[in-house]
């Protein structure tokens, strides 16, 4: 383990070990998930309409039959706005807030916007970026395979087009960002491709924030082999997640997984938004993530790669890690830069 795990604070190490244990204990070899076990041990936070640390939250239903909903995070104190700031000499500020549509990670099989990790992460994004955050609950595998997750993401965008009034008045839907971590970043990518093709009326997706995206392929990369002892995203776990995600009979070179491989979608002709990709040196997925970034560049898209050489998969959920705060600040800078370039 010593060469596959860097030195991390004990709390982070303990959380990562417990999550890995819980994922393993809940994932059955016959390709089902023991939901009762997982839900019993998973920690969740309720929405809170009373502001806590300058953020209030509320859950909004999108459709009941697929249990699609989102947790809406609204900043409630005046802050430095990451987008447009107009005013007369700075005396009065009329602010419009960018909107981050966020997809949580968990191998497509686990977690939700109410998991304490993602609830806390979205609160930090809301407060620090000073943005409205829409954190989406989508259907999970293995009960629901590809493309249910992408369909649910699309349902949320359509819902917001028709029901903008559920957002705070100062939310500016012409400045929306899709964002996600791990499998959520895979979802955000494929949803971005869909939006580029089909278009939306009022909502404008102007940027993509891709945090340690979950991609893969049949081939084993150097990082996957070298870091295979890693918690959370060992090959045994990622293989299981892909197997229960993909349509029966497909392998990991499916276009949803090996996004830069032979079955990949050519993005050159699409108006794909500017993208920021975060990777970690101790994340076994980092070769796939670098390929993703290189392929965006190859297709002629604006993309930025930020590497944290000493970080593992999911380091961003630990607010005590300085790198986690740094990541939030880089997301803030990215959103501010892209928003301002659209003024
Ligand atoms: C998988 O295994 C569990 C527990 O052993 C069992 O309850 C379930 O019915 C099995 N499902 C399938 C589809 O084989
Ligand atoms: C907008 O909200 C209404 C009321 O909740 C709902 O019936 C409708 O389906 C929503 N629109 C979309 C596109 O989801
Ligand atoms: C997956 O995609 C990569 C490009 O990133 C490609 O080199 C590789 O051949 C693909 N995998 C397979 C087994 O086709």
CSV table of N, CA and C in Angstrom, one decimal, residues 235-322:
chain,number,residue,atom,x,y,z
A,235,UNK,N,-9.2,-1.7,-9.5
A,235,UNK,CA,-9.8,-2.3,-10.7
A,235,UNK,C,-11.0,-3.2,-10.5
A,236,UNK,N,-10.9,-3.9,-9.3
A,236,UNK,CA,-12.0,-4.8,-9.0
A,236,UNK,C,-13.3,-4.0,-8.9
A,237,UNK,N,-13.2,-2.9,-8.2
A,237,UNK,CA,-14.4,-2.0,-8.0
A,237,UNK,C,-14.9,-1.4,-9.3
A,238,UNK,N,-13.9,-0.8,-10.0
A,238,UNK,CA,-14.3,-0.1,-11.2
A,238,UNK,C,-14.9,-1.0,-12.3
A,239,UNK,N,-14.3,-2.2,-12.4
A,239,UNK,CA,-14.8,-3.2,-13.3
A,239,UNK,C,-16.3,-3.6,-13.0
A,240,UNK,N,-16.5,-3.7,-11.7
A,240,UNK,CA,-17.9,-4.1,-11.2
A,240,UNK,C,-18.9,-2.9,-11.6
A,241,UNK,N,-18.4,-1.7,-11.3
A,241,UNK,CA,-19.3,-0.5,-11.6
A,241,UNK,C,-19.6,-0.4,-13.1
A,242,UNK,N,-18.6,-0.6,-13.9
A,242,UNK,CA,-18.9,-0.6,-15.4
A,242,UNK,C,-19.8,-1.7,-15.8
A,243,UNK,N,-19.5,-2.9,-15.2
A,243,UNK,CA,-20.3,-4.0,-15.7
A,243,UNK,C,-21.8,-3.8,-15.4
A,244,UNK,N,-22.1,-3.2,-14.3
A,244,UNK,CA,-23.5,-3.1,-13.9
A,244,UNK,C,-24.1,-1.8,-14.6
A,245,UNK,N,-23.3,-1.0,-15.2
A,245,UNK,CA,-23.7,0.3,-15.8
A,245,UNK,C,-24.0,0.0,-17.3
A,246,UNK,N,-23.1,-0.7,-18.0
A,246,UNK,CA,-23.2,-0.8,-19.4
A,246,UNK,C,-24.3,-1.8,-19.8
A,247,UNK,N,-24.8,-1.6,-21.0
A,247,UNK,CA,-25.9,-2.5,-21.5
A,247,UNK,C,-25.3,-3.9,-21.6
A,248,UNK,N,-26.1,-4.9,-21.4
A,248,UNK,CA,-25.6,-6.3,-21.5
A,248,UNK,C,-24.9,-6.5,-22.8
A,249,UNK,N,-23.8,-7.2,-22.7
A,249,UNK,CA,-23.0,-7.5,-24.0
A,249,UNK,C,-22.0,-6.4,-24.4
A,250,UNK,N,-22.0,-5.3,-23.7
A,250,UNK,CA,-21.0,-4.3,-24.1
A,250,UNK,C,-19.8,-4.4,-23.2
A,251,UNK,N,-18.6,-4.0,-23.7
A,251,UNK,CA,-17.5,-4.0,-22.9
A,251,UNK,C,-17.0,-2.5,-22.6
A,252,UNK,N,-15.9,-2.4,-21.9
A,252,UNK,CA,-15.5,-1.1,-21.5
A,252,UNK,C,-15.0,-0.2,-22.6
A,253,UNK,N,-15.0,-0.6,-23.8
A,253,UNK,CA,-14.7,0.3,-24.9
A,253,UNK,C,-15.9,1.0,-25.5
A,254,UNK,N,-17.0,0.8,-24.8
A,254,UNK,CA,-18.2,1.5,-25.1
A,254,UNK,C,-17.9,3.0,-25.0
A,255,UNK,N,-18.6,3.8,-25.9
A,255,UNK,CA,-18.3,5.3,-25.9
A,255,UNK,C,-18.6,6.0,-24.6
A,256,UNK,N,-19.4,5.4,-23.8
A,256,UNK,CA,-19.7,6.1,-22.5
A,256,UNK,C,-18.5,6.0,-21.5
A,257,UNK,N,-17.7,5.0,-21.8
A,257,UNK,CA,-16.6,4.7,-20.8
A,257,UNK,C,-15.2,5.2,-21.4
A,258,UNK,N,-14.9,4.6,-22.6
A,258,UNK,CA,-13.6,4.9,-23.2
A,258,UNK,C,-13.9,6.1,-24.1
A,259,UNK,N,-14.0,7.3,-23.5
A,259,UNK,CA,-14.5,8.5,-24.3
A,259,UNK,C,-13.6,8.9,-25.3
A,260,UNK,N,-12.3,8.5,-25.2
A,260,UNK,CA,-11.4,9.0,-26.3
A,260,UNK,C,-10.9,7.8,-27.1
A,261,UNK,N,-11.6,6.7,-27.0
A,261,UNK,CA,-11.2,5.5,-27.7
A,261,UNK,C,-11.9,5.4,-29.1
A,262,UNK,N,-11.9,4.2,-29.6
A,262,UNK,CA,-12.4,3.9,-31.0
A,262,UNK,C,-13.9,4.2,-31.2
A,263,UNK,N,-14.6,4.1,-30.1
A,263,UNK,CA,-16.1,4.3,-30.2
A,263,UNK,C,-16.5,5.7,-29.8
A,264,UNK,N,-15.5,6.6,-29.6
A,264,UNK,CA,-15.7,7.9,-29.1
A,264,UNK,C,-16.5,8.8,-30.1
A,265,UNK,N,-17.1,9.7,-29.5
A,265,UNK,CA,-17.9,10.7,-30.3
A,265,UNK,C,-16.9,11.8,-30.7
A,266,UNK,N,-16.9,12.2,-32.0
A,266,UNK,CA,-16.1,13.3,-32.4
A,266,UNK,C,-16.7,14.6,-32.0
A,267,UNK,N,-15.9,15.4,-31.2
A,267,UNK,CA,-16.5,16.6,-30.7
A,267,UNK,C,-16.1,17.8,-31.5
A,268,UNK,N,-15.3,17.6,-32.6
A,268,UNK,CA,-14.8,18.8,-33.3
A,268,UNK,C,-15.9,19.7,-33.8
A,269,UNK,N,-17.0,19.1,-34.2
A,269,UNK,CA,-18.0,19.9,-34.8
A,269,UNK,C,-19.0,20.6,-33.8
A,270,UNK,N,-18.8,20.2,-32.5
A,270,UNK,CA,-19.7,20.7,-31.5
A,270,UNK,C,-19.2,22.0,-30.8
A,271,UNK,N,-20.1,22.8,-30.4
A,271,UNK,CA,-19.7,24.0,-29.6
A,271,UNK,C,-19.6,23.6,-28.1
A,272,UNK,N,-18.6,22.8,-27.9
A,272,UNK,CA,-18.3,22.3,-26.6
A,272,UNK,C,-17.8,23.4,-25.6
A,273,UNK,N,-18.3,23.6,-24.5
A,273,UNK,CA,-17.9,24.7,-23.6
A,273,UNK,C,-16.5,24.4,-23.0
A,274,UNK,N,-15.9,25.5,-22.6
A,274,UNK,CA,-14.6,25.5,-22.0
A,274,UNK,C,-14.6,24.5,-20.7
A,275,UNK,N,-13.6,23.8,-20.6
A,275,UNK,CA,-13.6,22.7,-19.6
A,275,UNK,C,-12.3,22.8,-18.7
A,276,UNK,N,-12.5,22.5,-17.4
A,276,UNK,CA,-11.4,22.4,-16.5
A,276,UNK,C,-11.4,20.9,-15.9
A,277,UNK,N,-10.3,20.3,-16.0
A,277,UNK,CA,-10.2,18.9,-15.5
A,277,UNK,C,-9.2,18.8,-14.4
A,278,UNK,N,-9.7,18.2,-13.2
A,278,UNK,CA,-8.8,18.0,-12.1
A,278,UNK,C,-8.4,16.6,-12.0
A,279,UNK,N,-7.1,16.3,-11.7
A,279,UNK,CA,-6.7,14.9,-11.5
A,279,UNK,C,-5.7,14.8,-10.3
A,280,UNK,N,-5.6,13.6,-9.8
A,280,UNK,CA,-4.7,13.4,-8.7
A,280,UNK,C,-3.6,12.4,-9.1
A,281,UNK,N,-2.4,12.6,-8.6
A,281,UNK,CA,-1.3,11.7,-8.9
A,281,UNK,C,-1.4,10.3,-8.4
A,282,UNK,N,-2.3,10.2,-7.3
A,282,UNK,CA,-2.5,8.9,-6.7
A,282,UNK,C,-3.8,8.3,-7.0
A,283,UNK,N,-4.4,8.8,-8.1
A,283,UNK,CA,-5.7,8.3,-8.5
A,283,UNK,C,-5.4,7.3,-9.7
A,284,UNK,N,-5.8,6.0,-9.5
A,284,UNK,CA,-5.5,5.0,-10.6
A,284,UNK,C,-6.2,5.4,-11.9
A,285,UNK,N,-7.2,6.3,-11.9
A,285,UNK,CA,-7.9,6.7,-13.1
A,285,UNK,C,-7.1,7.8,-13.9
A,286,UNK,N,-6.0,8.3,-13.3
A,286,UNK,CA,-5.5,9.5,-13.9
A,286,UNK,C,-5.0,9.4,-15.4
A,287,UNK,N,-4.6,8.2,-15.8
A,287,UNK,CA,-4.2,8.1,-17.2
A,287,UNK,C,-5.4,8.3,-18.1
A,288,UNK,N,-6.5,7.7,-17.7
A,288,UNK,CA,-7.8,7.9,-18.5
A,288,UNK,C,-8.2,9.4,-18.5
A,289,UNK,N,-8.0,10.0,-17.4
A,289,UNK,CA,-8.4,11.4,-17.3
A,289,UNK,C,-7.5,12.3,-18.1
A,290,UNK,N,-6.2,12.0,-18.2
A,290,UNK,CA,-5.3,12.8,-19.0
A,290,UNK,C,-5.6,12.6,-20.5
A,291,UNK,N,-6.0,11.3,-20.8
A,291,UNK,CA,-6.4,11.0,-22.2
A,291,UNK,C,-7.7,11.9,-22.6
A,292,UNK,N,-8.6,12.0,-21.6
A,292,UNK,CA,-9.8,12.8,-21.8
A,292,UNK,C,-9.4,14.2,-22.1
A,293,UNK,N,-8.5,14.8,-21.3
A,293,UNK,CA,-8.1,16.2,-21.5
A,293,UNK,C,-7.4,16.3,-22.9
A,294,UNK,N,-6.5,15.4,-23.2
A,294,UNK,CA,-5.8,15.5,-24.5
A,294,UNK,C,-6.7,15.4,-25.7
A,295,UNK,N,-7.8,14.6,-25.5
A,295,UNK,CA,-8.7,14.4,-26.6
A,295,UNK,C,-9.6,15.6,-26.8
A,296,UNK,N,-9.9,16.3,-25.7
A,296,UNK,CA,-10.7,17.6,-25.8
A,296,UNK,C,-9.8,18.6,-26.6
A,297,UNK,N,-8.5,18.6,-26.3
A,297,UNK,CA,-7.6,19.5,-27.0
A,297,UNK,C,-7.5,19.1,-28.5
A,298,UNK,N,-7.4,17.8,-28.7
A,298,UNK,CA,-7.3,17.3,-30.1
A,298,UNK,C,-8.5,17.7,-30.9
A,299,UNK,N,-9.7,17.7,-30.2
A,299,UNK,CA,-10.9,18.1,-30.9
A,299,UNK,C,-11.0,19.6,-31.1
A,300,UNK,N,-10.0,20.3,-30.6
A,300,UNK,CA,-10.0,21.7,-30.8
A,300,UNK,C,-10.8,22.5,-29.7
A,301,UNK,N,-11.0,21.9,-28.5
A,301,UNK,CA,-11.7,22.5,-27.5
A,301,UNK,C,-10.8,23.2,-26.4
A,302,UNK,N,-11.4,24.2,-25.8
A,302,UNK,CA,-10.6,24.9,-24.8
A,302,UNK,C,-10.6,24.1,-23.5
A,303,UNK,N,-9.5,23.7,-23.0
A,303,UNK,CA,-9.5,22.9,-21.8
A,303,UNK,C,-8.2,23.1,-21.0
A,304,UNK,N,-8.4,22.9,-19.7
A,304,UNK,CA,-7.3,23.2,-18.7
A,304,UNK,C,-7.2,22.0,-17.9
A,305,UNK,N,-5.9,21.6,-17.6
A,305,UNK,CA,-5.7,20.4,-16.7
A,305,UNK,C,-5.0,20.8,-15.5
A,306,UNK,N,-5.6,20.5,-14.3
A,306,UNK,CA,-4.9,20.8,-13.1
A,306,UNK,C,-4.6,19.5,-12.3
A,307,UNK,N,-3.3,19.3,-12.1
A,307,UNK,CA,-2.9,18.0,-11.5
A,307,UNK,C,-2.4,18.3,-10.0
A,308,UNK,N,-2.9,17.4,-9.1
A,308,UNK,CA,-2.5,17.4,-7.7
A,308,UNK,C,-1.7,16.2,-7.5
A,309,UNK,N,-0.3,16.3,-7.6
A,309,UNK,CA,0.5,15.1,-7.6
A,309,UNK,C,0.4,14.2,-6.4
A,310,UNK,N,0.0,14.8,-5.2
A,310,UNK,CA,0.0,13.9,-4.0
A,310,UNK,C,-1.4,13.5,-3.6
A,311,UNK,N,-2.4,13.8,-4.5
A,311,UNK,CA,-3.8,13.5,-4.1
A,311,UNK,C,-4.4,12.2,-4.6
A,312,UNK,N,-5.3,11.6,-3.8
A,312,UNK,CA,-6.0,10.4,-4.1
A,312,UNK,C,-7.3,10.7,-4.7
A,313,UNK,N,-8.1,9.7,-5.2
A,313,UNK,CA,-9.4,9.9,-5.6
A,313,UNK,C,-10.3,10.4,-4.4
A,314,UNK,N,-11.2,11.3,-4.7
A,314,UNK,CA,-12.1,12.0,-3.7
A,314,UNK,C,-11.4,12.9,-2.7
A,315,UNK,N,-10.2,13.4,-2.9
A,315,UNK,CA,-9.6,14.2,-1.9
A,315,UNK,C,-10.4,15.5,-1.6
A,316,UNK,N,-11.2,15.9,-2.6
A,316,UNK,CA,-11.9,17.2,-2.5
A,316,UNK,C,-13.0,17.1,-1.5
A,317,UNK,N,-13.4,15.9,-1.0
A,317,UNK,CA,-14.5,15.9,0.0
A,317,UNK,C,-13.9,16.2,1.4
A,318,UNK,N,-12.6,16.4,1.6
A,318,UNK,CA,-12.1,16.6,2.9
A,318,UNK,C,-11.7,18.1,3.1
A,319,UNK,N,-12.5,18.8,3.7
A,319,UNK,CA,-12.3,20.3,3.8
A,319,UNK,C,-11.0,20.6,4.6
A,320,UNK,N,-10.5,19.6,5.4
A,320,UNK,CA,-9.2,19.9,6.1
A,320,UNK,C,-8.0,19.8,5.3
A,321,UNK,N,-8.1,19.2,4.1
A,321,UNK,CA,-6.9,19.2,3.2
A,321,UNK,C,-6.8,20.5,2.5
A,322,UNK,N,-5.6,21.2,2.6
A,322,UNK,CA,-5.4,22.5,1.9
A,322,UNK,C,-5.7,22.3,0.4
